[in-house]
Amino acid sequence: MGEDGGRLWGRVAVVTGGGRGIGAEVARAFAAEGAAVVVNDLGVSMQGAPGGAEEAGEASPARAVAAQIEAAGGRALANEADVTSFAQCGELIGAAIENYGRLDILVNVAGILRDGMIFKLGEEQWDAVIAVHLKGAFNTTRHASAWWRENRGGQYRLINFVSGSGLYGSPTQPNYAAAKMGIVGLTFSCANALSAYGVTANCIAPVAYTRMTASLEGKSTVMDYSAGNPRISVRNVVPPVVYLAMEQSAWINGQVIESGNGAIGLFSNPQITRQVVKDGVWETGEAIAEMETSFRAALQQPNPFKPREQ
């Protein structure tokens, strides 16, 4: 804990998807570290349908988490804005500023699932997931960044949640994977665009047991998603999120960090690993020969995207 009561003492945060799972744990951790937290959650089901709050046995996930924070002596405000609404996200960001006088941290966790193989996925399944994850992250970031630009000179933090579903390519979640990788690109853009105003922008790729990953229990070939595995508790995701929200993390910007399952990892950002160059215009056959010679050798190591034998 810091001298004034916490590592985030005096800072103000908005956490979308803060009523359940990882988002709720982030909100509680921020409050325990001294931050005032606006807990945003619409209270829908995992598929984004109304009635998710009743499904969880609570009137409002956002209000429940805010009440827990206040009962523990922290400061919190419940908010039920729909992140797919540009106007409501403006009100969400405005609520933080109106109630606490500032906004230092925005964490975008809110999400839904509408799984399906690409050859079966419906247009509505695609649109709904893109709207919540990618448009939702844009909506909140657009309003927060405008305030940060007008109030430059702070230590502001944008923390977006992404997923191994996109980073590794989940075969049953093309919409979710695309949305999360879209958020990676959005974050990289914000890291470049907003640094002049005191903002850092980074991604967290969590590994934890939540109601989203519960559907993968017994199906994953990568890890054990069992609720009984303490390594994938949502609490194991939170420490790097707290650090990224702190003022002393100003040195890290435009990065993707994997957190959970007992490990914290830094992804390498996309970069060219092998290149062939010609002084002039490539002939197609010549380019093909050079690519096969150079690129094939670089891809001899295990490749998750290697075509399966038929």
Tab-separated table of C-alpha atoms in Angstrom:
chain	number	residue	atom	x	y	z
A	1	MET	CA	0.000	0.000	0.000
A	2	GLY	CA	1.150	3.540	-0.688
A	3	GLU	CA	1.673	6.210	1.930
A	4	ASP	CA	-1.785	7.697	1.308
A	5	GLY	CA	-3.666	4.425	1.596
A	6	GLY	CA	-3.124	2.564	-1.658
A	7	ARG	CA	-1.246	2.297	-4.922
A	8	LEU	CA	-4.124	4.036	-6.722
A	9	TRP	CA	-4.963	6.541	-4.023
A	10	GLY	CA	-6.784	9.589	-5.388
A	11	ARG	CA	-7.246	8.126	-8.868
A	12	VAL	CA	-10.589	7.611	-10.598
A	13	ALA	CA	-11.390	4.589	-12.757
A	14	VAL	CA	-14.190	3.371	-15.005
A	15	VAL	CA	-14.432	-0.408	-15.390
A	16	THR	CA	-16.862	-1.775	-17.982
A	17	GLY	CA	-18.111	-5.288	-17.400
A	18	GLY	CA	-17.357	-4.594	-13.751
A	19	GLY	CA	-20.318	-6.468	-12.305
A	20	ARG	CA	-19.013	-10.001	-12.703
A	21	GLY	CA	-15.922	-12.134	-13.198
A	22	ILE	CA	-12.652	-10.432	-14.011
A	23	GLY	CA	-14.220	-6.986	-14.286
A	24	ALA	CA	-15.656	-7.216	-10.784
A	25	GLU	CA	-12.330	-8.389	-9.401
A	26	VAL	CA	-10.559	-5.471	-11.106
A	27	ALA	CA	-13.096	-3.003	-9.682
A	28	ARG	CA	-12.719	-4.374	-6.158
A	29	ALA	CA	-8.925	-4.408	-6.403
A	30	PHE	CA	-8.814	-0.816	-7.660
A	31	ALA	CA	-11.038	0.318	-4.783
A	32	ALA	CA	-8.905	-1.582	-2.259
A	33	GLU	CA	-5.895	0.304	-3.640
A	34	GLY	CA	-7.609	3.645	-3.027
A	35	ALA	CA	-9.250	4.452	-6.371
A	36	ALA	CA	-12.809	5.690	-6.788
A	37	VAL	CA	-14.451	3.275	-9.216
A	38	VAL	CA	-17.396	3.611	-11.568
A	39	VAL	CA	-18.627	0.029	-11.927
A	40	ASN	CA	-20.338	-0.353	-15.289
A	41	ASP	CA	-22.377	-3.443	-16.163
A	42	LEU	CA	-25.595	-3.756	-18.142
A	43	GLY	CA	-26.448	-7.013	-16.358
A	44	VAL	CA	-27.171	-9.150	-19.409
A	45	SER	CA	-26.598	-12.851	-19.983
A	46	MET	CA	-23.354	-14.212	-21.404
A	47	GLN	CA	-24.967	-14.056	-24.853
A	48	GLY	CA	-26.002	-10.429	-24.328
A	49	ALA	CA	-29.691	-11.109	-23.739
A	50	PRO	CA	-31.757	-9.292	-21.083
A	51	GLY	CA	-32.239	-11.188	-17.857
A	52	GLY	CA	-28.597	-11.878	-17.088
A	53	ALA	CA	-28.861	-10.244	-13.689
A	54	GLU	CA	-31.760	-12.457	-12.660
A	55	GLU	CA	-29.798	-15.412	-14.063
A	56	ALA	CA	-27.052	-14.569	-11.583
A	57	GLY	CA	-29.535	-14.126	-8.743
A	58	GLU	CA	-28.994	-10.394	-8.301
A	59	ALA	CA	-30.978	-7.285	-9.186
A	60	SER	CA	-27.964	-5.532	-10.695
A	61	PRO	CA	-24.388	-6.809	-10.876
A	62	ALA	CA	-23.040	-3.244	-11.024
A	63	ARG	CA	-24.946	-2.173	-7.917
A	64	ALA	CA	-23.948	-5.343	-6.078
A	65	VAL	CA	-20.222	-4.777	-6.674
A	66	ALA	CA	-20.479	-1.066	-5.861
A	67	ALA	CA	-22.225	-1.967	-2.593
A	68	GLN	CA	-19.481	-4.451	-1.737
A	69	ILE	CA	-16.837	-1.786	-2.331
A	70	GLU	CA	-18.633	0.775	-0.195
A	71	ALA	CA	-19.214	-1.773	2.586
A	72	ALA	CA	-15.454	-2.325	2.650
A	73	GLY	CA	-14.847	1.418	3.029
A	74	GLY	CA	-14.148	2.219	-0.609
A	75	ARG	CA	-15.712	4.624	-3.087
A	76	ALA	CA	-17.832	3.308	-5.941
A	77	LEU	CA	-20.641	4.314	-8.251
A	78	ALA	CA	-22.834	1.811	-10.111
A	79	ASN	CA	-23.605	2.451	-13.768
A	80	GLU	CA	-25.725	0.411	-16.187
A	81	ALA	CA	-24.886	2.085	-19.501
A	82	ASP	CA	-24.955	-0.061	-22.628
A	83	VAL	CA	-21.440	0.051	-24.086
A	84	THR	CA	-22.799	-0.397	-27.608
A	85	SER	CA	-24.437	3.050	-27.304
A	86	PHE	CA	-22.172	5.990	-28.152
A	87	ALA	CA	-24.413	8.389	-26.229
A	88	GLN	CA	-24.665	6.209	-23.127
A	89	CYS	CA	-20.880	5.808	-23.041
A	90	GLY	CA	-20.590	9.578	-23.087
A	91	GLU	CA	-22.845	9.643	-20.037
A	92	LEU	CA	-20.763	6.901	-18.410
A	93	ILE	CA	-17.534	8.865	-18.750
A	94	GLY	CA	-19.383	12.015	-17.718
A	95	ALA	CA	-20.634	10.295	-14.557
A	96	ALA	CA	-17.078	9.635	-13.400
A	97	ILE	CA	-16.051	13.242	-13.996
A	98	GLU	CA	-19.230	14.707	-12.472
A	99	ASN	CA	-19.063	12.579	-9.322
A	100	TYR	CA	-15.310	12.433	-8.747
A	101	GLY	CA	-13.973	15.422	-10.668
A	102	ARG	CA	-11.665	13.537	-13.020
A	103	LEU	CA	-10.959	10.323	-14.923
A	104	ASP	CA	-7.549	8.659	-14.722
A	105	ILE	CA	-8.165	5.067	-15.772
A	106	LEU	CA	-10.465	3.363	-18.265
A	107	VAL	CA	-10.621	-0.435	-18.285
A	108	ASN	CA	-12.694	-2.092	-21.026
A	109	VAL	CA	-13.697	-5.600	-19.960
A	110	ALA	CA	-17.346	-5.841	-21.080
A	111	GLY	CA	-18.072	-8.671	-23.476
A	112	ILE	CA	-20.451	-11.357	-24.691
A	113	LEU	CA	-20.160	-14.619	-26.616
A	114	ARG	CA	-22.041	-15.898	-29.671
A	115	ASP	CA	-19.870	-18.849	-30.689
A	116	GLY	CA	-20.007	-20.744	-33.978
A	117	MET	CA	-17.752	-22.095	-36.703
A	118	ILE	CA	-17.187	-19.601	-39.509
A	119	PHE	CA	-19.224	-21.645	-42.000
A	120	LYS	CA	-22.217	-21.634	-39.632
A	121	LEU	CA	-21.930	-18.201	-38.017
A	122	GLY	CA	-24.926	-15.938	-38.573
A	123	GLU	CA	-24.736	-12.230	-39.358
A	124	GLU	CA	-26.459	-11.352	-36.078
A	125	GLN	CA	-23.920	-13.423	-34.130
A	126	TRP	CA	-21.133	-11.493	-35.809
A	127	ASP	CA	-22.677	-8.047	-35.378
A	128	ALA	CA	-23.599	-8.510	-31.718
A	129	VAL	CA	-20.098	-9.544	-30.627
A	130	ILE	CA	-18.366	-6.853	-32.674
A	131	ALA	CA	-20.762	-4.244	-31.247
A	132	VAL	CA	-20.106	-5.076	-27.593
A	133	HIS	CA	-16.364	-5.697	-27.752
A	134	LEU	CA	-14.963	-3.509	-30.512
A	135	LYS	CA	-17.519	-0.733	-30.835
A	136	GLY	CA	-17.914	-0.712	-27.049
A	137	ALA	CA	-14.186	-0.148	-26.579
A	138	PHE	CA	-14.285	2.625	-29.175
A	139	ASN	CA	-17.308	4.298	-27.563
A	140	THR	CA	-15.810	4.564	-24.089
A	141	THR	CA	-12.327	5.420	-25.365
A	142	ARG	CA	-13.623	8.135	-27.671
A	143	HIS	CA	-15.271	10.017	-24.802
A	144	ALA	CA	-12.472	9.409	-22.295
A	145	SER	CA	-9.748	10.478	-24.722
A	146	ALA	CA	-11.541	13.743	-25.498
A	147	TRP	CA	-11.464	14.629	-21.795
A	148	TRP	CA	-7.836	13.538	-21.473
A	149	ARG	CA	-6.878	15.731	-24.423
A	150	GLU	CA	-8.600	18.728	-22.850
A	151	ASN	CA	-6.938	18.003	-19.516
A	152	ARG	CA	-3.475	17.001	-20.663
A	153	GLY	CA	-0.679	16.637	-18.168
A	154	GLY	CA	-2.111	13.802	-16.097
A	155	GLN	CA	-1.065	10.189	-15.812
A	156	TYR	CA	-3.917	8.570	-17.712
A	157	ARG	CA	-4.336	4.877	-18.459
A	158	LEU	CA	-6.309	2.964	-21.090
A	159	ILE	CA	-6.399	-0.777	-20.402
A	160	ASN	CA	-8.242	-2.966	-22.903
A	161	PHE	CA	-8.999	-6.633	-22.393
A	162	VAL	CA	-8.245	-8.871	-25.358
A	163	SER	CA	-8.047	-12.654	-25.644
A	164	GLY	CA	-6.009	-15.636	-26.627
A	165	SER	CA	-9.017	-16.443	-28.792
A	166	GLY	CA	-7.741	-13.808	-31.206
A	167	LEU	CA	-4.024	-13.997	-30.450
A	168	TYR	CA	-3.967	-17.762	-31.026
A	169	GLY	CA	-7.018	-18.135	-33.289
A	170	SER	CA	-9.905	-19.981	-31.630
A	171	PRO	CA	-11.623	-22.044	-34.362
A	172	THR	CA	-15.097	-21.754	-32.799
A	173	GLN	CA	-14.996	-18.008	-32.063
A	174	PRO	CA	-14.241	-16.114	-35.299
A	175	ASN	CA	-16.403	-13.144	-34.263
A	176	TYR	CA	-14.894	-12.936	-30.776
A	177	ALA	CA	-11.370	-13.409	-32.151
A	178	ALA	CA	-11.869	-10.663	-34.747
A	179	ALA	CA	-13.309	-8.267	-32.173
A	180	LYS	CA	-10.439	-8.821	-29.760
A	181	MET	CA	-7.765	-8.409	-32.431
A	182	GLY	CA	-9.573	-5.262	-33.533
A	183	ILE	CA	-9.153	-4.000	-29.979
A	184	VAL	CA	-5.419	-4.745	-30.212
A	185	GLY	CA	-5.198	-2.498	-33.277
A	186	LEU	CA	-7.305	0.175	-31.571
A	187	THR	CA	-5.002	0.050	-28.555
A	188	PHE	CA	-1.855	0.374	-30.674
A	189	SER	CA	-3.373	3.373	-32.438
A	190	CYS	CA	-4.303	4.998	-29.132
A	191	ALA	CA	-0.819	4.325	-27.755
A	192	ASN	CA	0.608	6.393	-30.603
A	193	ALA	CA	-2.115	9.035	-30.714
A	194	LEU	CA	-2.578	9.790	-27.028
A	195	SER	CA	0.918	9.646	-25.540
A	196	ALA	CA	1.308	13.396	-26.019
A	197	TYR	CA	-1.592	13.897	-23.602
A	198	GLY	CA	-0.188	11.732	-20.814
A	199	VAL	CA	-2.033	8.544	-21.802
A	200	THR	CA	-0.655	5.028	-22.056
A	201	ALA	CA	-2.688	2.322	-23.800
A	202	ASN	CA	-2.089	-1.390	-23.221
A	203	CYS	CA	-3.888	-4.733	-23.498
A	204	ILE	CA	-4.441	-7.535	-21.026
A	205	ALA	CA	-5.036	-11.062	-22.351
A	206	PRO	CA	-6.485	-12.919	-19.353
A	207	VAL	CA	-6.331	-16.622	-18.564
A	208	ALA	CA	-8.986	-17.360	-15.949
A	209	TYR	CA	-12.054	-19.409	-15.124
A	210	THR	CA	-15.151	-17.263	-15.716
A	211	ARG	CA	-18.664	-17.853	-16.982
A	212	MET	CA	-17.243	-17.337	-20.494
A	213	THR	CA	-14.569	-20.007	-20.189
A	214	ALA	CA	-16.880	-22.374	-18.293
A	215	SER	CA	-18.249	-23.453	-21.665
A	216	LEU	CA	-14.745	-24.653	-22.598
A	217	GLU	CA	-14.356	-26.904	-19.556
A	218	GLY	CA	-13.147	-30.297	-20.663
A	219	LYS	CA	-12.746	-29.133	-24.267
A	220	SER	CA	-9.546	-27.110	-24.181
A	221	THR	CA	-6.345	-28.687	-25.455
A	222	VAL	CA	-4.306	-25.777	-24.082
A	223	MET	CA	-5.081	-25.653	-20.371
A	224	ASP	CA	-7.323	-26.882	-17.575
A	225	TYR	CA	-10.341	-24.562	-17.342
A	226	SER	CA	-11.724	-26.396	-14.293
A	227	ALA	CA	-13.208	-24.175	-11.584
A	228	GLY	CA	-11.153	-26.188	-9.093
A	229	ASN	CA	-7.828	-25.027	-10.542
A	230	PRO	CA	-6.601	-22.185	-8.259
A	231	ARG	CA	-4.057	-21.001	-10.810
A	232	ILE	CA	-6.833	-19.725	-13.056
A	233	SER	CA	-8.711	-17.816	-10.393
A	234	VAL	CA	-9.698	-14.359	-11.628
A	235	ARG	CA	-7.574	-12.966	-8.806
A	236	ASN	CA	-4.484	-14.178	-10.661
A	237	VAL	CA	-5.292	-11.833	-13.554
A	238	VAL	CA	-5.515	-8.636	-11.522
A	239	PRO	CA	-1.971	-7.663	-10.335
A	240	PRO	CA	-0.699	-6.555	-13.796
A	241	VAL	CA	-3.930	-4.591	-14.300
A	242	VAL	CA	-3.318	-2.725	-11.057
A	243	TYR	CA	0.233	-1.999	-12.142
A	244	LEU	CA	-0.802	-0.685	-15.557
A	245	ALA	CA	-3.255	1.642	-13.770
A	246	MET	CA	-0.526	3.118	-11.548
A	247	GLU	CA	1.384	6.291	-12.322
A	248	GLN	CA	4.725	4.477	-12.173
A	249	SER	CA	3.791	2.333	-15.209
A	250	ALA	CA	4.246	5.300	-17.578
A	251	TRP	CA	7.171	3.527	-19.280
A	252	ILE	CA	5.002	0.777	-20.803
A	253	ASN	CA	2.827	1.707	-23.773
A	254	GLY	CA	1.338	-0.143	-26.734
A	255	GLN	CA	1.882	-3.641	-25.342
A	256	VAL	CA	-0.090	-6.868	-24.859
A	257	ILE	CA	0.348	-8.654	-21.539
A	258	GLU	CA	-0.965	-12.146	-20.835
A	259	SER	CA	-2.025	-12.581	-17.230
A	260	GLY	CA	-3.333	-15.629	-15.412
A	261	ASN	CA	-2.737	-19.334	-14.837
A	262	GLY	CA	0.058	-18.328	-12.470
A	263	ALA	CA	2.036	-16.530	-15.173
A	264	ILE	CA	2.506	-13.004	-16.475
A	265	GLY	CA	3.840	-12.730	-20.015
A	266	LEU	CA	4.758	-9.963	-22.425
A	267	PHE	CA	3.820	-10.628	-26.051
A	268	SER	CA	6.117	-9.504	-28.833
A	269	ASN	CA	4.419	-6.946	-31.041
A	270	PRO	CA	4.070	-7.811	-34.754
A	271	GLN	CA	7.304	-7.446	-36.655
A	272	ILE	CA	8.814	-8.765	-39.866
A	273	THR	CA	10.881	-11.854	-39.113
A	274	ARG	CA	12.034	-12.726	-42.661
A	275	GLN	CA	12.219	-10.543	-45.778
A	276	VAL	CA	13.323	-10.849	-49.392
A	277	VAL	CA	14.152	-7.661	-51.294
A	278	LYS	CA	14.604	-6.820	-54.972
A	279	ASP	CA	15.953	-3.648	-56.535
A	280	GLY	CA	13.229	-3.270	-59.125
A	281	VAL	CA	9.964	-4.997	-60.012
A	282	TRP	CA	9.449	-8.598	-58.975
A	283	GLU	CA	8.635	-11.167	-61.613
A	284	THR	CA	5.892	-13.417	-60.184
A	285	GLY	CA	7.825	-16.659	-60.590
A	286	GLU	CA	10.941	-15.157	-59.065
A	287	ALA	CA	8.978	-13.825	-56.072
A	288	ILE	CA	7.337	-17.206	-55.514
A	289	ALA	CA	10.697	-18.993	-55.578
A	290	GLU	CA	12.235	-16.537	-53.109
A	291	MET	CA	9.232	-16.772	-50.752
A	292	GLU	CA	9.276	-20.557	-50.774
A	293	THR	CA	12.989	-20.667	-50.084
A	294	SER	CA	13.100	-17.999	-47.394
A	295	PHE	CA	9.689	-18.113	-45.718
A	296	ARG	CA	9.283	-21.880	-45.662
A	297	ALA	CA	12.533	-22.236	-43.718
A	298	ALA	CA	11.310	-19.675	-41.191
A	299	LEU	CA	8.079	-21.623	-40.635
A	300	GLN	CA	9.578	-25.048	-40.035
A	301	GLN	CA	9.087	-24.597	-36.285
A	302	PRO	CA	5.698	-25.669	-34.830
A	303	ASN	CA	2.997	-23.547	-36.434
A	304	PRO	CA	-0.544	-23.410	-34.959
A	305	PHE	CA	-1.892	-22.399	-38.372
A	306	LYS	CA	-0.292	-25.293	-40.288
A	307	PRO	CA	-2.904	-26.881	-42.604
A	308	ARG	CA	-4.187	-30.206	-41.367
A	309	GLU	CA	-3.663	-33.307	-43.456
A	310	GLN	CA	-6.864	-34.349	-45.187
